[in-house]
PDB file of C-alpha atoms in Angstrom:
ATOM      1  CA  ARG A   1      -9.036  16.678  -5.500  1.00  0.00           C
ATOM      2  CA  LYS A   2      -6.294  17.017  -3.093  1.00  0.00           C
ATOM      3  CA  GLU A   3      -6.882  18.945  -0.107  1.00  0.00           C
ATOM      4  CA  VAL A   4      -4.283  21.584  -0.668  1.00  0.00           C
ATOM      5  CA  GLU A   5      -2.867  22.131  -4.248  1.00  0.00           C
ATOM      6  CA  GLN A   6       0.084  24.282  -5.514  1.00  0.00           C
ATOM      7  CA  ASP A   7       1.867  24.612  -8.715  1.00  0.00           C
ATOM      8  CA  PRO A   8       5.450  23.140  -7.880  1.00  0.00           C
ATOM      9  CA  GLY A   9       7.132  25.391 -10.279  1.00  0.00           C
ATOM     10  CA  PRO A  10       9.966  26.374 -10.629  1.00  0.00           C
ATOM     11  CA  PHE A  11       9.095  29.979 -11.186  1.00  0.00           C
ATOM     12  CA  ASN A  12      12.284  31.421 -12.891  1.00  0.00           C
ATOM     13  CA  VAL A  13      11.993  35.258 -12.819  1.00  0.00           C
ATOM     14  CA  PRO A  14      14.371  38.274 -13.254  1.00  0.00           C
ATOM     15  CA  GLU A  15      14.689  40.761 -10.220  1.00  0.00           C
ATOM     16  CA  GLY A  16      12.310  43.409 -10.406  1.00  0.00           C
ATOM     17  CA  ALA A  17       9.586  41.117 -11.807  1.00  0.00           C
ATOM     18  CA  THR A  18       5.997  40.756 -10.354  1.00  0.00           C
ATOM     19  CA  VAL A  19       5.064  36.714  -9.664  1.00  0.00           C
ATOM     20  CA  ALA A  20       2.076  35.389  -8.440  1.00  0.00           C
ATOM     21  CA  PHE A  21       1.398  31.917  -6.969  1.00  0.00           C
ATOM     22  CA  ASN A  22      -2.108  30.469  -6.414  1.00  0.00           C
ATOM     23  CA  CYS A  23      -3.028  27.589  -3.792  1.00  0.00           C
ATOM     24  CA  THR A  24      -6.438  25.918  -4.150  1.00  0.00           C
ATOM     25  CA  TYR A  25      -8.255  24.132  -1.481  1.00  0.00           C
ATOM     26  CA  SER A  26     -11.193  21.564  -1.363  1.00  0.00           C
ATOM     27  CA  ASN A  27     -12.660  22.105   2.017  1.00  0.00           C
ATOM     28  CA  SER A  28     -14.997  25.132   1.518  1.00  0.00           C
ATOM     29  CA  ALA A  29     -15.592  25.319   5.417  1.00  0.00           C
ATOM     30  CA  SER A  30     -11.792  26.131   6.059  1.00  0.00           C
ATOM     31  CA  GLN A  31     -11.475  29.463   8.054  1.00  0.00           C
ATOM     32  CA  SER A  32      -7.824  30.148   8.306  1.00  0.00           C
ATOM     33  CA  PHE A  33      -5.234  30.605   5.483  1.00  0.00           C
ATOM     34  CA  PHE A  34      -1.565  31.233   5.606  1.00  0.00           C
ATOM     35  CA  TRP A  35       1.478  31.527   3.501  1.00  0.00           C
ATOM     36  CA  TYR A  36       4.840  30.264   4.628  1.00  0.00           C
ATOM     37  CA  ARG A  37       8.345  30.470   3.408  1.00  0.00           C
ATOM     38  CA  GLN A  38      10.860  27.875   3.310  1.00  0.00           C
ATOM     39  CA  ASP A  39      14.397  28.357   2.658  1.00  0.00           C
ATOM     40  CA  CYS A  40      16.553  25.349   1.424  1.00  0.00           C
ATOM     41  CA  ARG A  41      17.099  22.850   4.191  1.00  0.00           C
ATOM     42  CA  LYS A  42      15.371  25.506   6.601  1.00  0.00           C
ATOM     43  CA  GLU A  43      12.197  25.397   8.598  1.00  0.00           C
ATOM     44  CA  PRO A  44       9.058  26.761   7.094  1.00  0.00           C
ATOM     45  CA  LYS A  45       8.567  30.522   8.490  1.00  0.00           C
ATOM     46  CA  LEU A  46       5.205  32.385   8.250  1.00  0.00           C
ATOM     47  CA  LEU A  47       5.268  34.811   5.831  1.00  0.00           C
ATOM     48  CA  MET A  48       1.535  36.230   6.198  1.00  0.00           C
ATOM     49  CA  SER A  49      -1.804  35.343   7.331  1.00  0.00           C
ATOM     50  CA  VAL A  50      -4.600  35.808   4.544  1.00  0.00           C
ATOM     51  CA  TYR A  51      -7.437  37.640   5.401  1.00  0.00           C
ATOM     52  CA  SER A  52     -10.952  37.700   3.778  1.00  0.00           C
ATOM     53  CA  SER A  53     -10.567  41.226   2.614  1.00  0.00           C
ATOM     54  CA  GLY A  54      -7.004  40.643   1.507  1.00  0.00           C
ATOM     55  CA  ASN A  55      -4.167  42.047   3.054  1.00  0.00           C
ATOM     56  CA  GLU A  56      -0.669  43.534   1.891  1.00  0.00           C
ATOM     57  CA  ASP A  57       2.882  43.724   3.657  1.00  0.00           C
ATOM     58  CA  GLY A  58       5.332  45.649   1.838  1.00  0.00           C
ATOM     59  CA  ARG A  59       6.059  43.929  -1.534  1.00  0.00           C
ATOM     60  CA  PHE A  60       3.682  40.954  -0.907  1.00  0.00           C
ATOM     61  CA  THR A  61       0.021  40.933  -1.182  1.00  0.00           C
ATOM     62  CA  ALA A  62      -2.356  38.007  -0.202  1.00  0.00           C
ATOM     63  CA  GLN A  63      -5.870  37.607  -1.210  1.00  0.00           C
ATOM     64  CA  LEU A  64      -8.630  35.064  -0.548  1.00  0.00           C
ATOM     65  CA  ASN A  65     -11.335  33.927  -3.150  1.00  0.00           C
ATOM     66  CA  ARG A  66     -13.804  31.951  -1.304  1.00  0.00           C
ATOM     67  CA  ALA A  67     -16.124  31.180  -4.289  1.00  0.00           C
ATOM     68  CA  SER A  68     -13.263  29.721  -6.157  1.00  0.00           C
ATOM     69  CA  GLN A  69     -11.691  28.272  -3.068  1.00  0.00           C
ATOM     70  CA  TYR A  70      -8.082  29.673  -3.660  1.00  0.00           C
ATOM     71  CA  ILE A  71      -5.521  31.917  -2.074  1.00  0.00           C
ATOM     72  CA  SER A  72      -2.969  33.802  -3.836  1.00  0.00           C
ATOM     73  CA  LEU A  73       0.467  35.514  -3.253  1.00  0.00           C
ATOM     74  CA  LEU A  74       1.665  38.249  -5.059  1.00  0.00           C
ATOM     75  CA  ILE A  75       5.296  39.525  -4.882  1.00  0.00           C
ATOM     76  CA  ARG A  76       6.278  42.677  -6.444  1.00  0.00           C
ATOM     77  CA  ASP A  77       9.688  43.905  -7.480  1.00  0.00           C
ATOM     78  CA  SER A  78      11.242  40.568  -6.898  1.00  0.00           C
ATOM     79  CA  LYS A  79      14.431  40.512  -5.021  1.00  0.00           C
ATOM     80  CA  LEU A  80      17.163  37.707  -5.108  1.00  0.00           C
ATOM     81  CA  SER A  81      16.669  37.129  -1.413  1.00  0.00           C
ATOM     82  CA  ASP A  82      12.836  36.108  -2.189  1.00  0.00           C
ATOM     83  CA  SER A  83      14.136  32.971  -3.969  1.00  0.00           C
ATOM     84  CA  ALA A  84      12.524  30.159  -1.536  1.00  0.00           C
ATOM     85  CA  THR A  85       9.685  27.685  -1.794  1.00  0.00           C
ATOM     86  CA  TYR A  86       6.596  29.381  -0.787  1.00  0.00           C
ATOM     87  CA  LEU A  87       4.025  26.981   1.027  1.00  0.00           C
ATOM     88  CA  CYS A  88       0.183  27.675   1.657  1.00  0.00           C
ATOM     89  CA  ALA A  89      -1.614  26.435   4.532  1.00  0.00           C
ATOM     90  CA  VAL A  90      -5.210  25.811   5.078  1.00  0.00           C
ATOM     91  CA  ARG A  91      -6.862  25.019   8.274  1.00  0.00           C
ATOM     92  CA  GLY A  92      -9.094  21.944   7.516  1.00  0.00           C
ATOM     93  CA  GLY A  93      -8.167  18.906   9.729  1.00  0.00           C
ATOM     94  CA  SER A  94     -10.808  17.608  12.072  1.00  0.00           C
ATOM     95  CA  GLN A  95      -9.167  19.417  14.969  1.00  0.00           C
ATOM     96  CA  GLY A  96      -8.500  22.540  13.003  1.00  0.00           C
ATOM     97  CA  ASN A  97      -5.203  21.515  11.988  1.00  0.00           C
ATOM     98  CA  LEU A  98      -3.205  23.304   9.264  1.00  0.00           C
ATOM     99  CA  ILE A  99      -3.000  21.322   5.716  1.00  0.00           C
ATOM    100  CA  PHE A 100      -0.092  22.335   3.765  1.00  0.00           C
ATOM    101  CA  GLY A 101       0.401  22.376   0.112  1.00  0.00           C
ATOM    102  CA  LYS A 102       3.835  20.828  -1.243  1.00  0.00           C
ATOM    103  CA  GLY A 103       4.936  24.287  -2.121  1.00  0.00           C
ATOM    104  CA  THR A 104       6.013  26.275  -5.309  1.00  0.00           C
ATOM    105  CA  LYS A 105       9.519  26.903  -5.818  1.00  0.00           C
ATOM    106  CA  LEU A 106      10.598  30.403  -6.897  1.00  0.00           C
ATOM    107  CA  SER A 107      14.018  31.371  -8.043  1.00  0.00           C
ATOM    108  CA  VAL A 108      14.782  35.168  -8.818  1.00  0.00           C
ATOM    109  CA  LYS A 109      17.699  35.524 -11.024  1.00  0.00           C
ATOM    110  CA  PRO A 110      19.989  38.832 -11.559  1.00  0.00           C
TER     111      PRO A 110
ATOM    112  CA  ASN B   1      12.793  33.901  23.628  1.00  0.00           C
ATOM    113  CA  ALA B   2      13.836  30.826  21.986  1.00  0.00           C
ATOM    114  CA  GLY B   3      10.476  29.719  20.382  1.00  0.00           C
ATOM    115  CA  VAL B   4      10.550  25.990  19.406  1.00  0.00           C
ATOM    116  CA  THR B   5      13.979  24.182  19.986  1.00  0.00           C
ATOM    117  CA  GLN B   6      14.508  20.619  18.637  1.00  0.00           C
ATOM    118  CA  THR B   7      17.207  18.259  19.314  1.00  0.00           C
ATOM    119  CA  PRO B   8      19.350  16.737  17.841  1.00  0.00           C
ATOM    120  CA  LYS B   9      19.599  18.551  14.490  1.00  0.00           C
ATOM    121  CA  PHE B  10      21.227  15.446  12.811  1.00  0.00           C
ATOM    122  CA  ARG B  11      21.000  11.752  13.608  1.00  0.00           C
ATOM    123  CA  ILE B  12      21.993   8.492  11.826  1.00  0.00           C
ATOM    124  CA  LEU B  13      20.317   5.479  13.073  1.00  0.00           C
ATOM    125  CA  LYS B  14      20.827   1.712  12.272  1.00  0.00           C
ATOM    126  CA  ILE B  15      17.594  -0.231  11.286  1.00  0.00           C
ATOM    127  CA  GLY B  16      16.057  -1.422  14.514  1.00  0.00           C
ATOM    128  CA  GLN B  17      17.542   1.050  16.671  1.00  0.00           C
ATOM    129  CA  SER B  18      15.081   3.477  18.534  1.00  0.00           C
ATOM    130  CA  MET B  19      15.385   7.057  19.470  1.00  0.00           C
ATOM    131  CA  THR B  20      13.597  10.186  20.842  1.00  0.00           C
ATOM    132  CA  LEU B  21      13.529  13.552  19.221  1.00  0.00           C
ATOM    133  CA  GLN B  22      13.033  16.271  21.507  1.00  0.00           C
ATOM    134  CA  CYS B  23      10.906  19.331  21.141  1.00  0.00           C
ATOM    135  CA  THR B  24      10.384  22.167  23.698  1.00  0.00           C
ATOM    136  CA  GLN B  25       8.456  25.632  23.248  1.00  0.00           C
ATOM    137  CA  ASP B  26       8.866  28.528  25.699  1.00  0.00           C
ATOM    138  CA  MET B  27       5.679  30.377  24.415  1.00  0.00           C
ATOM    139  CA  ASN B  28       3.277  28.883  26.712  1.00  0.00           C
ATOM    140  CA  HIS B  29       1.540  27.503  23.462  1.00  0.00           C
ATOM    141  CA  ASN B  30      -1.284  24.725  23.922  1.00  0.00           C
ATOM    142  CA  TYR B  31      -1.110  23.239  20.527  1.00  0.00           C
ATOM    143  CA  MET B  32       2.071  21.241  19.221  1.00  0.00           C
ATOM    144  CA  TYR B  33       2.628  19.259  16.332  1.00  0.00           C
ATOM    145  CA  TRP B  34       5.148  16.888  14.626  1.00  0.00           C
ATOM    146  CA  TYR B  35       5.536  17.036  10.999  1.00  0.00           C
ATOM    147  CA  ARG B  36       7.642  14.870   8.611  1.00  0.00           C
ATOM    148  CA  GLN B  37       8.873  16.448   5.086  1.00  0.00           C
ATOM    149  CA  ASP B  38      10.205  14.198   2.446  1.00  0.00           C
ATOM    150  CA  PRO B  39      11.460  15.755  -0.928  1.00  0.00           C
ATOM    151  CA  GLY B  40       8.722  16.548  -3.056  1.00  0.00           C
ATOM    152  CA  MET B  41       5.949  15.376  -0.824  1.00  0.00           C
ATOM    153  CA  GLY B  42       5.065  18.398   1.447  1.00  0.00           C
ATOM    154  CA  LEU B  43       4.612  18.294   5.240  1.00  0.00           C
ATOM    155  CA  LYS B  44       2.698  15.104   6.629  1.00  0.00           C
ATOM    156  CA  LEU B  45       1.495  15.307  10.201  1.00  0.00           C
ATOM    157  CA  ILE B  46       2.474  12.719  12.358  1.00  0.00           C
ATOM    158  CA  TYR B  47       0.754  13.449  15.690  1.00  0.00           C
ATOM    159  CA  TYR B  48      -0.390  16.712  17.596  1.00  0.00           C
ATOM    160  CA  SER B  49      -1.365  17.691  21.069  1.00  0.00           C
ATOM    161  CA  VAL B  50      -4.169  20.379  22.051  1.00  0.00           C
ATOM    162  CA  GLY B  51      -2.567  20.395  25.530  1.00  0.00           C
ATOM    163  CA  ALA B  52      -0.613  18.623  28.490  1.00  0.00           C
ATOM    164  CA  GLY B  53      -1.935  15.156  28.569  1.00  0.00           C
ATOM    165  CA  ILE B  54      -3.818  15.129  25.156  1.00  0.00           C
ATOM    166  CA  THR B  55      -2.381  13.673  22.310  1.00  0.00           C
ATOM    167  CA  ASP B  56      -3.874  12.268  18.858  1.00  0.00           C
ATOM    168  CA  LYS B  57      -2.784  10.804  15.625  1.00  0.00           C
ATOM    169  CA  GLY B  58      -2.162  12.726  12.392  1.00  0.00           C
ATOM    170  CA  GLU B  59      -2.068  11.542   8.936  1.00  0.00           C
ATOM    171  CA  VAL B  60       1.063   9.417   9.269  1.00  0.00           C
ATOM    172  CA  PRO B  61       1.394   7.825  12.818  1.00  0.00           C
ATOM    173  CA  ASN B  62       2.636   4.273  12.253  1.00  0.00           C
ATOM    174  CA  GLY B  63       6.077   3.824  13.758  1.00  0.00           C
ATOM    175  CA  TYR B  64       5.988   6.718  16.033  1.00  0.00           C
ATOM    176  CA  ASN B  65       4.809   7.563  19.558  1.00  0.00           C
ATOM    177  CA  VAL B  66       4.491  10.714  21.466  1.00  0.00           C
ATOM    178  CA  SER B  67       3.844  11.998  24.882  1.00  0.00           C
ATOM    179  CA  ARG B  68       2.717  15.351  26.327  1.00  0.00           C
ATOM    180  CA  SER B  69       3.441  15.548  30.095  1.00  0.00           C
ATOM    181  CA  THR B  70       3.924  19.320  30.175  1.00  0.00           C
ATOM    182  CA  THR B  71       3.018  22.310  28.225  1.00  0.00           C
ATOM    183  CA  GLU B  72       6.552  23.064  26.974  1.00  0.00           C
ATOM    184  CA  ASP B  73       7.549  19.540  25.893  1.00  0.00           C
ATOM    185  CA  PHE B  74       6.364  17.211  23.055  1.00  0.00           C
ATOM    186  CA  PRO B  75       9.011  14.576  22.512  1.00  0.00           C
ATOM    187  CA  LEU B  76       8.461  12.042  19.446  1.00  0.00           C
ATOM    188  CA  ARG B  77       9.624   8.443  19.840  1.00  0.00           C
ATOM    189  CA  LEU B  78      10.713   6.190  17.005  1.00  0.00           C
ATOM    190  CA  GLU B  79      10.455   2.499  17.778  1.00  0.00           C
ATOM    191  CA  LEU B  80      12.338   0.028  15.607  1.00  0.00           C
ATOM    192  CA  ALA B  81      13.729   2.552  13.097  1.00  0.00           C
ATOM    193  CA  ALA B  82      13.074   1.598   9.107  1.00  0.00           C
ATOM    194  CA  PRO B  83      14.561   3.294   6.043  1.00  0.00           C
ATOM    195  CA  SER B  84      11.255   4.562   5.493  1.00  0.00           C
ATOM    196  CA  GLN B  85      11.585   7.028   8.330  1.00  0.00           C
ATOM    197  CA  THR B  86      14.187   8.619   6.851  1.00  0.00           C
ATOM    198  CA  SER B  87      13.094  12.378   6.767  1.00  0.00           C
ATOM    199  CA  VAL B  88      13.168  15.712   8.058  1.00  0.00           C
ATOM    200  CA  TYR B  89      11.080  15.975  11.273  1.00  0.00           C
ATOM    201  CA  PHE B  90       9.686  19.624  12.174  1.00  0.00           C
ATOM    202  CA  CYS B  91       7.982  20.420  15.589  1.00  0.00           C
ATOM    203  CA  ALA B  92       5.621  23.141  15.550  1.00  0.00           C
ATOM    204  CA  SER B  93       3.391  25.156  17.895  1.00  0.00           C
ATOM    205  CA  SER B  94       0.503  27.170  18.109  1.00  0.00           C
ATOM    206  CA  LEU B  95      -1.213  29.510  20.682  1.00  0.00           C
ATOM    207  CA  ASP B  96      -4.542  28.269  19.350  1.00  0.00           C
ATOM    208  CA  THR B  97      -6.419  27.188  16.082  1.00  0.00           C
ATOM    209  CA  VAL B  98      -6.485  30.795  14.730  1.00  0.00           C
ATOM    210  CA  TYR B  99      -2.947  31.569  14.773  1.00  0.00           C
ATOM    211  CA  GLY B 100      -0.289  29.997  12.171  1.00  0.00           C
ATOM    212  CA  TYR B 101       2.341  27.625  13.303  1.00  0.00           C
ATOM    213  CA  THR B 102       6.062  28.230  14.735  1.00  0.00           C
ATOM    214  CA  PHE B 103       8.332  25.826  13.608  1.00  0.00           C
ATOM    215  CA  GLY B 104      11.440  24.481  15.040  1.00  0.00           C
ATOM    216  CA  SER B 105      14.707  24.319  12.964  1.00  0.00           C
ATOM    217  CA  GLY B 106      13.939  20.555  12.279  1.00  0.00           C
ATOM    218  CA  THR B 107      15.868  17.023  13.017  1.00  0.00           C
ATOM    219  CA  ARG B 108      17.531  15.380   9.944  1.00  0.00           C
ATOM    220  CA  LEU B 109      17.368  11.874  10.352  1.00  0.00           C
ATOM    221  CA  THR B 110      18.732   9.016   8.276  1.00  0.00           C
ATOM    222  CA  VAL B 111      17.978   5.278   8.846  1.00  0.00           C
ATOM    223  CA  VAL B 112      20.697   2.921   7.392  1.00  0.00           C
TER     224      VAL B 112
END
């Protein structure tokens, strides 16, 4: 099992749709989890941290399921501007480094 | 507040040439990282540093070297460039191991 795995997509959804991404991780001792957004030919930007109790930021909701070792990102009321690649990151290296998934590509259509 | 600054943004190297990718941050972060990103392959950690004077290898260190003489700067050195080093290189920093990373805008390197 790879350390951090994501469905590469692409997810093609209409504006206004709700879309969810999952990310599985292999290290049960991982303590920190994040979602990043990366636009084409740009750097990854931190979208949100993922807390044990789940957290919400506007249209975005992140959840952690430790028992099944996955994190999720839910986007409600999708906008055209949400089109990007979404990377999950799990802190799990020997020095506590972040390990990134390969990303899930989202395309929101009019 | 500039965050993490990388230079150059683009570079074309010939096989066998050397170059240094510059990275500086003004957030007083202790931790700094170098990643490379190839299409469809995700971010791979090259080297990282937990503070001035301390560096360690990541997942793909071969062909690269780093130094960390100050908190602010973390240059990445490519010796004897090879086509396999064609990639996008990102520098990142974080305050400690709890927080996420802040990335620089990247350096697109092509080795021909």
